[in-house]
Short mmCIF file of C-alpha atoms and ligand atoms in Angstrom, two decimals:
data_model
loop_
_atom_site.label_atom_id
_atom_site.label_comp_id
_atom_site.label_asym_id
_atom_site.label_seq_id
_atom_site.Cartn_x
_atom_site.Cartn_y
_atom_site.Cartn_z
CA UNK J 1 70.71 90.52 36.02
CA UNK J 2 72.28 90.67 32.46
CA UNK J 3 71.07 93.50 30.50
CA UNK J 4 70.38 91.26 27.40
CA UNK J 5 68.91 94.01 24.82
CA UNK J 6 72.40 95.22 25.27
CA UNK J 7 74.80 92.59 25.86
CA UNK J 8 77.39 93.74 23.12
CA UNK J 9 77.44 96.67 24.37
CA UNK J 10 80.37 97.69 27.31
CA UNK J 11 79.87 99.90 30.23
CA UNK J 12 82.04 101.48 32.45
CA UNK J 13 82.15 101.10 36.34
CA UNK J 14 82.71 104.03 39.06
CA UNK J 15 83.19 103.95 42.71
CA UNK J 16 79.70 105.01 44.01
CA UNK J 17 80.56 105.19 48.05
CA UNK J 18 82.92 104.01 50.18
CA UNK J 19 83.48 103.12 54.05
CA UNK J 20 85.01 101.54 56.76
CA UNK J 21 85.38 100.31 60.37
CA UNK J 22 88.33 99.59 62.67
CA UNK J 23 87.13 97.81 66.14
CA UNK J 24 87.67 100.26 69.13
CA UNK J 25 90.45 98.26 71.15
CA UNK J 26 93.85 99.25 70.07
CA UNK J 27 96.86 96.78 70.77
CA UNK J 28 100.04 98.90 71.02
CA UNK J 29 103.52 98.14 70.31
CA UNK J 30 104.35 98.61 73.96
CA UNK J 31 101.51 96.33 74.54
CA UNK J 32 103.47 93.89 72.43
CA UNK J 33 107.04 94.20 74.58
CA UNK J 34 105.44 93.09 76.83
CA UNK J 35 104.45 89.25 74.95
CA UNK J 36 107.38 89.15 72.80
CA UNK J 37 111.10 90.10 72.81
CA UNK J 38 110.36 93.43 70.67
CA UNK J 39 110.71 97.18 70.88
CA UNK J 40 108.41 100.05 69.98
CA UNK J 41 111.70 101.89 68.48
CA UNK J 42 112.15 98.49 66.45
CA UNK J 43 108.35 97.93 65.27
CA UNK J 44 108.66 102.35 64.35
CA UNK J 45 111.75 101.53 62.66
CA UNK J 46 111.55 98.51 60.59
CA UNK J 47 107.68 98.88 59.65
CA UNK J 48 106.44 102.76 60.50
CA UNK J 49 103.29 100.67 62.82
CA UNK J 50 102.71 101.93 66.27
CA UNK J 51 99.59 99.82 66.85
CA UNK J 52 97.01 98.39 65.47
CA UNK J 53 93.16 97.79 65.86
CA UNK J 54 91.82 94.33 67.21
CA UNK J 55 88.07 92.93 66.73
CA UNK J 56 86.39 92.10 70.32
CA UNK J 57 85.61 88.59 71.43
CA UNK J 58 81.97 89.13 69.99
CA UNK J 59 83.71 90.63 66.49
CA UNK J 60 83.77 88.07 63.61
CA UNK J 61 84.71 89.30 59.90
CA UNK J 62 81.08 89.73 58.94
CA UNK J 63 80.45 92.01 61.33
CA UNK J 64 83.05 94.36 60.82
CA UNK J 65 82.33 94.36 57.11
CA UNK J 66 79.09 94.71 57.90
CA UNK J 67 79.83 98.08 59.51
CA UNK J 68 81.84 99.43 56.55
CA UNK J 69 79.24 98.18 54.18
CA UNK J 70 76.27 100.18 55.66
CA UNK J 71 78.31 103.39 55.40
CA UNK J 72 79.21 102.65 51.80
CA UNK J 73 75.47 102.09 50.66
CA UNK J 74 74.54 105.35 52.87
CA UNK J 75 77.70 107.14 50.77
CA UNK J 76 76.42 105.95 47.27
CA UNK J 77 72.70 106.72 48.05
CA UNK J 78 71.86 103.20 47.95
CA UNK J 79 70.19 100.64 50.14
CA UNK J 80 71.51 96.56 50.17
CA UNK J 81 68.21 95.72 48.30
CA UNK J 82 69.59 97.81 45.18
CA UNK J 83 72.65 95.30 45.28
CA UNK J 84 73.29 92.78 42.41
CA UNK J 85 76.64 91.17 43.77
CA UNK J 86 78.44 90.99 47.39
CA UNK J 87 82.10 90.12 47.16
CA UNK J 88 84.16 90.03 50.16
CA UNK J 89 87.72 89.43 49.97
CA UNK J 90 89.38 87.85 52.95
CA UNK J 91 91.85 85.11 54.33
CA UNK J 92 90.00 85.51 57.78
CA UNK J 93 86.79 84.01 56.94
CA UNK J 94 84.04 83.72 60.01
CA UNK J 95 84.11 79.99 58.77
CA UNK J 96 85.30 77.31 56.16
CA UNK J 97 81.52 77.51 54.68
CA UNK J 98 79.28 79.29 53.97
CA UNK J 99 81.36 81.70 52.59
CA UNK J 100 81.15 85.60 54.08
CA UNK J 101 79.53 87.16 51.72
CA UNK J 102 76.59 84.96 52.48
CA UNK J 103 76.74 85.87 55.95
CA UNK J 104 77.16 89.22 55.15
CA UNK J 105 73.98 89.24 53.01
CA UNK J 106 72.05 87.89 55.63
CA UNK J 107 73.28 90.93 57.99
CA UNK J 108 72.85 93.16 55.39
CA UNK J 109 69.37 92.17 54.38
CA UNK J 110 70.52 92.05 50.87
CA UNK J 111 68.25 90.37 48.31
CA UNK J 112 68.85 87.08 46.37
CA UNK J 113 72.02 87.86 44.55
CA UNK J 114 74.97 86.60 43.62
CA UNK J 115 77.56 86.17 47.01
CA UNK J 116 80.83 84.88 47.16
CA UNK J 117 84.26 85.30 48.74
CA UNK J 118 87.55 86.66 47.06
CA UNK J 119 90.76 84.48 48.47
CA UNK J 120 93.88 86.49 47.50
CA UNK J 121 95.22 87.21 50.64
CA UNK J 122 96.46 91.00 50.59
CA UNK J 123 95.71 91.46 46.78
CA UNK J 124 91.78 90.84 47.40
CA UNK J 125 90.55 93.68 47.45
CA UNK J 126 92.30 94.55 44.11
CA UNK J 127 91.70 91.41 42.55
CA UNK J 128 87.73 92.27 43.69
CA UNK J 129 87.79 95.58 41.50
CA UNK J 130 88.90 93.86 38.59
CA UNK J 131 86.06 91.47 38.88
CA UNK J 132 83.38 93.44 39.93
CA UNK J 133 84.70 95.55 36.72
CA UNK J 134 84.29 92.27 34.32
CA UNK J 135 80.68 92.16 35.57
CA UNK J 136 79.57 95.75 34.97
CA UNK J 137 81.03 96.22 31.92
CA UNK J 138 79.37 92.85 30.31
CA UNK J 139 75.82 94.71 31.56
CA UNK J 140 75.51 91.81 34.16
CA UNK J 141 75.53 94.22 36.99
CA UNK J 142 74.69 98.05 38.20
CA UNK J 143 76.15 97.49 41.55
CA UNK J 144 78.36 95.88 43.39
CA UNK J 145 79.35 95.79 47.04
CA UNK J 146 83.11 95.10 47.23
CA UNK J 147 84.39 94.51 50.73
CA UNK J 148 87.90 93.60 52.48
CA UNK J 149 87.29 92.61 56.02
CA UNK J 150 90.09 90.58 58.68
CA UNK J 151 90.06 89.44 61.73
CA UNK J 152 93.68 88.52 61.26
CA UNK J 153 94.48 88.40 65.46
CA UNK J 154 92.79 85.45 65.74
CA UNK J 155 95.64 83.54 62.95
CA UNK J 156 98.95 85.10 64.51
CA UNK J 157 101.19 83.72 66.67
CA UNK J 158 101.55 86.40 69.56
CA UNK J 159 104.73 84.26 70.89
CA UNK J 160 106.29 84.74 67.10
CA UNK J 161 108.13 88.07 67.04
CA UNK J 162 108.53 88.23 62.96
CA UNK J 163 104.38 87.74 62.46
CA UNK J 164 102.51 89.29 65.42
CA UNK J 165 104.09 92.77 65.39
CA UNK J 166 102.41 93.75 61.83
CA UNK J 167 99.14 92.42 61.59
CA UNK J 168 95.54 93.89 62.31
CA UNK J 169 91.45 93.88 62.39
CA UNK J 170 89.43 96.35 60.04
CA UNK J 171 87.15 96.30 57.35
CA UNK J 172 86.83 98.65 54.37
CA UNK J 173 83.84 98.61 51.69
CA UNK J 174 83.13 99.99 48.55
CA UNK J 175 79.96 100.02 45.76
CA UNK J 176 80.70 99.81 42.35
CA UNK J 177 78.51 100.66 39.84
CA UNK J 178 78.02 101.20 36.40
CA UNK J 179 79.02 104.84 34.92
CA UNK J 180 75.97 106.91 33.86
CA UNK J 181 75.94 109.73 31.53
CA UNK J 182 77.57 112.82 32.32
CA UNK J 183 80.01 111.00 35.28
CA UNK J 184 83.65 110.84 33.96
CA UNK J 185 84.31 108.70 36.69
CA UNK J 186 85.99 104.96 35.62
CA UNK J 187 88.59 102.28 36.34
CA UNK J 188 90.68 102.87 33.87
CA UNK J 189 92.21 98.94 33.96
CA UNK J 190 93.36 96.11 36.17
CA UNK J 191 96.46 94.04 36.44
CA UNK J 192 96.42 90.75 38.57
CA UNK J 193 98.91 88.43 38.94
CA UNK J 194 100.02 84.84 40.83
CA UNK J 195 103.30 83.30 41.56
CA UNK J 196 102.54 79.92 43.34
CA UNK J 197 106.18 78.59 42.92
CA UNK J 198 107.20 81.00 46.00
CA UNK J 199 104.08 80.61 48.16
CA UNK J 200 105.70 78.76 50.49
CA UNK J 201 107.13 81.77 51.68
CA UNK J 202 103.74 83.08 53.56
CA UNK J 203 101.52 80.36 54.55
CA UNK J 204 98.54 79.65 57.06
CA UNK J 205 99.78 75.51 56.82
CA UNK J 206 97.18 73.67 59.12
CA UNK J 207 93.25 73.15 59.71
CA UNK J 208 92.69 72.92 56.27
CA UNK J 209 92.64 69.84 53.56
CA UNK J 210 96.42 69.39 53.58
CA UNK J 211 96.77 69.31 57.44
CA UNK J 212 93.83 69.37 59.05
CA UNK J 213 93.54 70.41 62.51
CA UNK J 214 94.79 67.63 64.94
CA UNK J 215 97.00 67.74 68.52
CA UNK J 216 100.60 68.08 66.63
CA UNK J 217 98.80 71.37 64.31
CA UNK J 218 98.00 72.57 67.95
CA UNK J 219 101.39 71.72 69.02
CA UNK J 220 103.61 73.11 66.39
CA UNK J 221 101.18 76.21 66.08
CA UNK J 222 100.42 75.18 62.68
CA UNK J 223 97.55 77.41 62.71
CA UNK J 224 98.97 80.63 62.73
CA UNK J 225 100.56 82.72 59.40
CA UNK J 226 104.57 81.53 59.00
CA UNK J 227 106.19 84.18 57.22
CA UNK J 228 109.92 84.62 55.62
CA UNK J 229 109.56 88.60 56.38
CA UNK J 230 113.32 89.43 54.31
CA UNK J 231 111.96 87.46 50.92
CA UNK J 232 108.49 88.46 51.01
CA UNK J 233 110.04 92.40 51.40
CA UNK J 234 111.69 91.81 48.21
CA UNK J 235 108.73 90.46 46.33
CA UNK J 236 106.50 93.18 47.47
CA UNK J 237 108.56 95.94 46.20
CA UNK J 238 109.49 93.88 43.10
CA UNK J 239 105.69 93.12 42.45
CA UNK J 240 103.76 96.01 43.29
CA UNK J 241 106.28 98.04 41.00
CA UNK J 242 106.03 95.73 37.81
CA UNK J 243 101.53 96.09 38.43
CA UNK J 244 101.61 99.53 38.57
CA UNK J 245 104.17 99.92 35.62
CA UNK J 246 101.80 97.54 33.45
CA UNK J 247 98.63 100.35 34.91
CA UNK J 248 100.64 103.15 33.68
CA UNK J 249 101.95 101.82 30.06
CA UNK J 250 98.62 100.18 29.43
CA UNK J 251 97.29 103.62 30.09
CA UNK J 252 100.01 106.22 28.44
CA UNK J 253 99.85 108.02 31.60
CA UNK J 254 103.35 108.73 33.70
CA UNK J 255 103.33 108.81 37.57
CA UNK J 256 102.91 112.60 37.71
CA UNK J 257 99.83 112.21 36.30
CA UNK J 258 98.61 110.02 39.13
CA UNK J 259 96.95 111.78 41.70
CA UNK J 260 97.67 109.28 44.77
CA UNK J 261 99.57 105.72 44.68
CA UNK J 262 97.31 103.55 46.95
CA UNK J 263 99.52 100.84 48.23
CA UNK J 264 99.13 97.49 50.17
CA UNK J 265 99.87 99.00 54.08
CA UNK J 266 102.67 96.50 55.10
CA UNK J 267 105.43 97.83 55.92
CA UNK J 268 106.53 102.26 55.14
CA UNK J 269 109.68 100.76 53.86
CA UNK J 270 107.78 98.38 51.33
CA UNK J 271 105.75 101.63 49.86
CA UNK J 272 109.14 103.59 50.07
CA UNK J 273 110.42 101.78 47.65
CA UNK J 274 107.39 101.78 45.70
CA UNK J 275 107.64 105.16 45.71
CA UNK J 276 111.37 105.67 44.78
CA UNK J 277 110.78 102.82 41.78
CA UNK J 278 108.33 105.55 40.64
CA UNK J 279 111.01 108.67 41.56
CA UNK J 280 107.48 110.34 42.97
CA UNK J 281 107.64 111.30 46.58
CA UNK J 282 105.94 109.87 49.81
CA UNK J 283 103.39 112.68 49.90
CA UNK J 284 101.76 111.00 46.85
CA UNK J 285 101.66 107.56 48.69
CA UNK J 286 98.49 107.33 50.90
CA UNK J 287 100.21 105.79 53.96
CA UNK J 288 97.75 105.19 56.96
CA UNK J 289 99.84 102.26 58.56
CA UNK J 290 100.75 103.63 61.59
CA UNK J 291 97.40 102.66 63.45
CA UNK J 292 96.29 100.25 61.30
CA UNK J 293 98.78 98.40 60.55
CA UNK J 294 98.45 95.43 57.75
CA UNK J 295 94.70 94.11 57.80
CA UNK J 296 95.40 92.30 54.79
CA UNK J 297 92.69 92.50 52.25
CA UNK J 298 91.28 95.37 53.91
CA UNK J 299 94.67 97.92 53.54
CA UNK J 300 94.26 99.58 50.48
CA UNK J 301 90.43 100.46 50.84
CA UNK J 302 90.35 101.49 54.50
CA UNK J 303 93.21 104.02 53.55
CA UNK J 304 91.45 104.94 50.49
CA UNK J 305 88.14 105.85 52.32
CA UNK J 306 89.94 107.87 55.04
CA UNK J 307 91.34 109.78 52.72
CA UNK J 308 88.27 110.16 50.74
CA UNK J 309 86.71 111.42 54.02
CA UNK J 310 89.46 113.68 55.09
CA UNK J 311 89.14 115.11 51.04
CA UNK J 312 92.72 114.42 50.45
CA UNK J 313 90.99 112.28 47.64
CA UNK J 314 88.86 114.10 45.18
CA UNK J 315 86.09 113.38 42.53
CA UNK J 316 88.60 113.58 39.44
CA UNK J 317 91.53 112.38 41.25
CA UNK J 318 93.64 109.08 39.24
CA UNK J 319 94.36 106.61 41.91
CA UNK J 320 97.09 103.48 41.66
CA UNK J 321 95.87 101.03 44.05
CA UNK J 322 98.43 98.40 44.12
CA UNK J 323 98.90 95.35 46.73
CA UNK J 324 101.00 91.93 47.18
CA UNK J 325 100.10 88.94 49.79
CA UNK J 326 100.15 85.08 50.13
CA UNK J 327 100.22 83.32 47.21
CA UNK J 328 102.62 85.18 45.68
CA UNK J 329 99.20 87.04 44.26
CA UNK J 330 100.08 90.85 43.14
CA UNK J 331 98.17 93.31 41.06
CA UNK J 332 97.32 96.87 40.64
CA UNK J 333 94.24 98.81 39.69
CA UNK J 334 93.92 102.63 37.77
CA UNK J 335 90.80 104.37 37.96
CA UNK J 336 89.66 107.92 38.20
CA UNK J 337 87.35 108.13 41.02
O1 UT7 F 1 100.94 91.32 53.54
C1 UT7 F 1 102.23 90.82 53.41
C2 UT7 F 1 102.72 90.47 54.76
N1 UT7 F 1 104.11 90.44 54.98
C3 UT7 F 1 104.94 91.49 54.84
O2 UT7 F 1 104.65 92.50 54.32
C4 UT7 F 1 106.32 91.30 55.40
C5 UT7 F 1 107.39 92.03 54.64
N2 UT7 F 1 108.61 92.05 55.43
C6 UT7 F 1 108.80 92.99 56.38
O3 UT7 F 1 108.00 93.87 56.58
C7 UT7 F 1 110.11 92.93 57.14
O4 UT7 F 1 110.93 91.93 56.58
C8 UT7 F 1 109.91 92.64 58.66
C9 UT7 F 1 109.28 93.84 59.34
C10 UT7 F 1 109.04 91.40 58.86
C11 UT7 F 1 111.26 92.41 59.31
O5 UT7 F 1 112.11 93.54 59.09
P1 UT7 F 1 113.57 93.34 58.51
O6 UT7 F 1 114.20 94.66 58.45
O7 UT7 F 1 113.46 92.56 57.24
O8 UT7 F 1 114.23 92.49 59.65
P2 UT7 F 1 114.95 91.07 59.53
O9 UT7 F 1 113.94 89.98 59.35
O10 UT7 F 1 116.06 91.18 58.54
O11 UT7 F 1 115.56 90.96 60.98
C12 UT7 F 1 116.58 91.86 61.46
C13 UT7 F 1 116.83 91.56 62.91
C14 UT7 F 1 117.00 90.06 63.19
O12 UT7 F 1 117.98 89.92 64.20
P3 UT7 F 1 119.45 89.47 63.83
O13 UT7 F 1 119.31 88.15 63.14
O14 UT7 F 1 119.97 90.55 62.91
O15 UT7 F 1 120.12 89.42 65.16
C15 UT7 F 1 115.66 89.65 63.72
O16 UT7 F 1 115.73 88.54 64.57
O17 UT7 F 1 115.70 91.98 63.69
C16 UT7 F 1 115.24 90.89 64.50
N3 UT7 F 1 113.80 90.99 64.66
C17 UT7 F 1 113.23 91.73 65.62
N4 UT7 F 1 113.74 92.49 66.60
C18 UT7 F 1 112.87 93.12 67.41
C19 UT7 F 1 112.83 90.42 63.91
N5 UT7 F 1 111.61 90.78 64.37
C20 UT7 F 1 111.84 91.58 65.43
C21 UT7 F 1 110.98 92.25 66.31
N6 UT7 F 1 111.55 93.02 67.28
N7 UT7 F 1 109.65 92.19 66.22
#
């Protein structure tokens, strides 16, 4: 609820917790030669992924960000009834309405707050921190439960060699809550941005509005993800470089002075370059895609809570999160966690 004796006045927000849940089956890339004309040596090669999780017939996307959300409260100390906001950003929604975060409320036993979806594709996530941000720093909220959950299998074509080798289930949370006294912790700024004149490029076409699901959708596999793989390689790097130079000028703060670079998990040769834009090496890019894979909106915060677990990531550390997907959204987020 807005803090009204003190709605001039701005407050800062912190990562309180995080978490996060990858479904036990594992589909390998020598699983995969055996549905589509591919190659483990290939997939290695071209994207660094060796296999990636998938959700169980019972899994929707509420229920694996349900499982990353329960660790995050337990991490921040909190229980769902302290909440003030769920956002959940996703392309994989359990359905068209309600919306997940409702669902995920309801699973949560969360209390009557404000609940709504994020649909950014891979840059959700991101996109989330800058708007769970807005709303702690007007006084609206104390905290927030940001999540990025997929259940991408279930929209890729597993007869479409370009798509099916690089996408994967998961679900990564985080709280964010308002600063108090004596915690230095903050994010420092955010950086979004949209491109619809190439969206074309990285679509989901049918069972929506535009096409909505009929025999020739079924037919022409309408709805599965299309992808142009070479142009949307190009964008990412191009993207993802230009958010986090905007983070670090907007900041006065150079690369070396960046703890960890935080990247959208789509392909090692995407971050790479990210990297190299940034003349830092690779062993300040968090890169967890071997086994995971792209889930989408749920990349950049699964990585960052396993390497908040494994204490790679410290309290005091700067983190770049950065990320690209459908739309052409892109953006970037600096904080000190
Ligand atoms: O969240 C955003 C989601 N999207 C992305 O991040 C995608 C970004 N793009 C990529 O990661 C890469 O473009 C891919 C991994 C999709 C493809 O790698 P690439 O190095 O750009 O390959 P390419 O599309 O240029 O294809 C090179 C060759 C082609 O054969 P020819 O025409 O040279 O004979 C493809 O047909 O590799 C072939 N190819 C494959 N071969 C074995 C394409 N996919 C496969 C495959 N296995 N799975």
């Amino acid at each position: 609820m807005m803090d009204k004796s003190s709605s001039t006045q701005r407050y800062h927000t912190r990562i309180a917790g995080t978490g996060s849940y990858l479904p036990e089956k594992l589909l390998t890339n020598k699983d995969l030669e055996k549905l589509v004309d591919t190659d483990d040596q290939w997939i290695r090669e071209r994207t660094g992924i060796s296999s990636r999780h998938m959700a169980s017939d019972e899994e929707a996307t509420s229920d694996l960000a349900l499982r990353a959300s329960q660790i995050a409260l337990r991490e921040a100390g909190l229980d769902a009834k302290d909440l003030d906001m769920i956002l959940v950003a996703t392309v994989s929604p359990d359905m068209v309405m309600p919306n997940t975060a409702c669902l995920l409320q309801q699973k949560l036993g969360a209390p009557d707050c404000m609940a709504l979806d994020i649909s950014a594709a891979c840059t959700g996530f991101v996109y989330g921190i800058s708007i769970a941000d807005q709303f702690i720093q007007t006084g609206h909220s104390k905290n927030i439960l940001l999540v990025g959950a997929e259940v991408l299998h279930r929209f890729v074509d597993y007869t479409d060699r370009n798509t099916c080798i690089l996408f994967g289930d998961g679900a990564g949370a985080c709280v964010l809550q308002r600063t108090q006294e004596g915690q230095d912790s903050t994010v420092y700024s955010t950086h979004l941005h949209a491109d619809g004149g190439i969206s074309h490029l990285f679509t989901l076409p049918g069972g929506g509005t535009a096409l909505p699901f009929s025999q020739k959708v079924l037919d022409e596999r309408l709805h599965y993800v299309r992808m142009n793989g070479r142009e949307i390689f190009k964008h990412a790097v191009r993207t993802m470089s230009k958010a986090c130079d905007e983070a670090l000028t907007a900041n006065n703060m150079s690369p070396e002075e960046v703890n960890w670079i935080i990247p959208h998990q789509a392909n090692v040769r995407i971050m790479e370059a990210v990297a190299k834009h940034f003349g830092v090496s690779m062993d300040k890019v968090l890169n967890e895609i071997e086994d995971m894979a792209n889930i989408s909106a749920a990349t950049v915060i699964v990585a960052m809570d396993r390497a908040i677990r494994d204490g790679r990531i410290q309290r005091g550390h700067n983190l770049l999160l950065t990320a690209f997907g459908a739309g052409i959204t892109s953006g970037s987020a600096l904080l000190k966690y």
